CSV table of C-alpha atoms in Angstrom, one decimal:
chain,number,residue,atom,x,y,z
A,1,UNK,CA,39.1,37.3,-49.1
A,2,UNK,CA,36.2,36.1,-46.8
A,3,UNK,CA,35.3,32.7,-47.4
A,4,UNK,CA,32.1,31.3,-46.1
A,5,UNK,CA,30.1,28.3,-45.8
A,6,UNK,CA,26.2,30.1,-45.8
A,7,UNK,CA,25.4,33.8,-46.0
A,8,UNK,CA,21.9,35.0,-44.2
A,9,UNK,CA,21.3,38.2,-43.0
A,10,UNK,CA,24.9,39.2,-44.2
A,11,UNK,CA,25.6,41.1,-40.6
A,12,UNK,CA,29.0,39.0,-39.8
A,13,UNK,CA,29.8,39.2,-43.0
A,14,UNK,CA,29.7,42.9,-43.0
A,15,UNK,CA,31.3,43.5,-40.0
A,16,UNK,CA,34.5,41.6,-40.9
A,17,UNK,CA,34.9,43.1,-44.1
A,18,UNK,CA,34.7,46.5,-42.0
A,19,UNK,CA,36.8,45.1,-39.8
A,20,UNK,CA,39.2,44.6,-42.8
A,21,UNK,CA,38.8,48.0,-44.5
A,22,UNK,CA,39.3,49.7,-41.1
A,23,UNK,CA,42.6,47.5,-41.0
A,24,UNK,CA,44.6,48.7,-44.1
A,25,UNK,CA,42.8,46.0,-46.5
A,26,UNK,CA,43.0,47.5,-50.4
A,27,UNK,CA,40.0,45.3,-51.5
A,28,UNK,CA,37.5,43.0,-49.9
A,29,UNK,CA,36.0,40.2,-51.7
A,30,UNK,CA,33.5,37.4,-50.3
A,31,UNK,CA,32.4,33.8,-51.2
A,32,UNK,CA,29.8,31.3,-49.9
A,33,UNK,CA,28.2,27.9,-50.8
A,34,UNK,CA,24.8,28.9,-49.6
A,35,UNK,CA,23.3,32.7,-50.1
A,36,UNK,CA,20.5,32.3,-47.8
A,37,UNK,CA,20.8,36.3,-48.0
A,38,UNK,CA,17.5,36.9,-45.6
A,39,UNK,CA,15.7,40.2,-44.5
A,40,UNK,CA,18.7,42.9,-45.1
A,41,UNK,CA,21.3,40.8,-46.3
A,42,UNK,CA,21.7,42.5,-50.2
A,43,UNK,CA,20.8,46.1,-49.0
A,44,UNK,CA,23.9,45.3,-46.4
A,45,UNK,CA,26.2,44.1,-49.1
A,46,UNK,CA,25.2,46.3,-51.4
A,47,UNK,CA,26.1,49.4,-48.6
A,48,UNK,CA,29.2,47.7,-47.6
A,49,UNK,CA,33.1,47.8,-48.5
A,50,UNK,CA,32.8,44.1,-50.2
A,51,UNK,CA,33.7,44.6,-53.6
A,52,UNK,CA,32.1,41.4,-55.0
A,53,UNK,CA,30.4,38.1,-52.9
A,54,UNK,CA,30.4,35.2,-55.2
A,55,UNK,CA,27.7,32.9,-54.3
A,56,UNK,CA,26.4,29.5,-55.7
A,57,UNK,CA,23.0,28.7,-56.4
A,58,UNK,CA,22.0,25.7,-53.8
A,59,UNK,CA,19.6,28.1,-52.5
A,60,UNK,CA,17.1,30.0,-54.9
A,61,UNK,CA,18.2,33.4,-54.5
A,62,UNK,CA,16.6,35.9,-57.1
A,63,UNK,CA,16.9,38.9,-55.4
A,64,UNK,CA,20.9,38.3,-54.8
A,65,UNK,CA,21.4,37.5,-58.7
A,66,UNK,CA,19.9,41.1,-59.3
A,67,UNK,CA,22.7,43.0,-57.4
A,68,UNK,CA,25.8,44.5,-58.9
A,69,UNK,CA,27.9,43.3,-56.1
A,70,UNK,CA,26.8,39.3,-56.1
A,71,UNK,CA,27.9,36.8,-58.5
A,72,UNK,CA,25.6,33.5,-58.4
A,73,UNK,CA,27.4,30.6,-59.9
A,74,UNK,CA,25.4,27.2,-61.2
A,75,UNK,CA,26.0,24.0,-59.6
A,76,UNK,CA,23.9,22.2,-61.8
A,77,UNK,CA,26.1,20.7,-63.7
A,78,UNK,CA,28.5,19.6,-61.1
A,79,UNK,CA,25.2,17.6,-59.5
A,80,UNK,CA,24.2,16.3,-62.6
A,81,UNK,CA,27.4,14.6,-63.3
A,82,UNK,CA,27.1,13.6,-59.4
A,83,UNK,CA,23.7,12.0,-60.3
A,84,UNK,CA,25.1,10.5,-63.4
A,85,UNK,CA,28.0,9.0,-61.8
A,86,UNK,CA,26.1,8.0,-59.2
A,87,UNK,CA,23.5,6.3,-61.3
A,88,UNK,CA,26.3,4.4,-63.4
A,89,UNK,CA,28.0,3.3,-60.1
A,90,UNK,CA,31.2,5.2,-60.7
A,91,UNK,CA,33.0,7.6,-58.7
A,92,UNK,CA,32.3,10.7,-57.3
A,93,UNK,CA,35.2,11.9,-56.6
A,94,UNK,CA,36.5,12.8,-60.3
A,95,UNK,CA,34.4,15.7,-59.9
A,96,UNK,CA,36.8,17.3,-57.7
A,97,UNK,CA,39.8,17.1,-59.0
């Protein structure tokens, strides 16, 4: 598993989960907050030993959803309760536990 803070051309991304095939890994899975996923970032996925990125929406990524390999997940309603709890000067941090 390959976890990631922002995806954007998807070359070190690649080349680790390469770098794990090559090294006896059965299956190579991928995550990230942002999917900037510029230029030849889903073509490279797409080519690549990753069985599945998942991927959340903070960045509009409409090419990315389209791909068999890239899951998108919402976070809208995570920052609408953010907004809400915000607004009604409660806490945040119930969101994440």
């Amino acid at each position: 598993m390959i976890v990631d803070d922002m995806i954007d051309t998807a070359g070190t991304l690649v080349q680790a989960a390469v770098a794990l095939n090559r090294n006896g890994a059965e299956r190579v899975l991928a995550s990230a907050t942002h999917a900037v996923l510029s230029g030849p970032a889903v073509q490279r996925i797409e080519e690549s030993p990753i069985e599945e990125v998942v991927v959340t929406n903070t960045i509009p990524t409409a090419s990315a959803c389209g791909s068999a390999k890239i899951t998108c997940l919402s976070v809208a309603k995570l920052l609408a309760e953010a907004i809400l709890s915000i607004h009604d000067e409660t806490s945040v941090s119930k969101l994440f536990i």
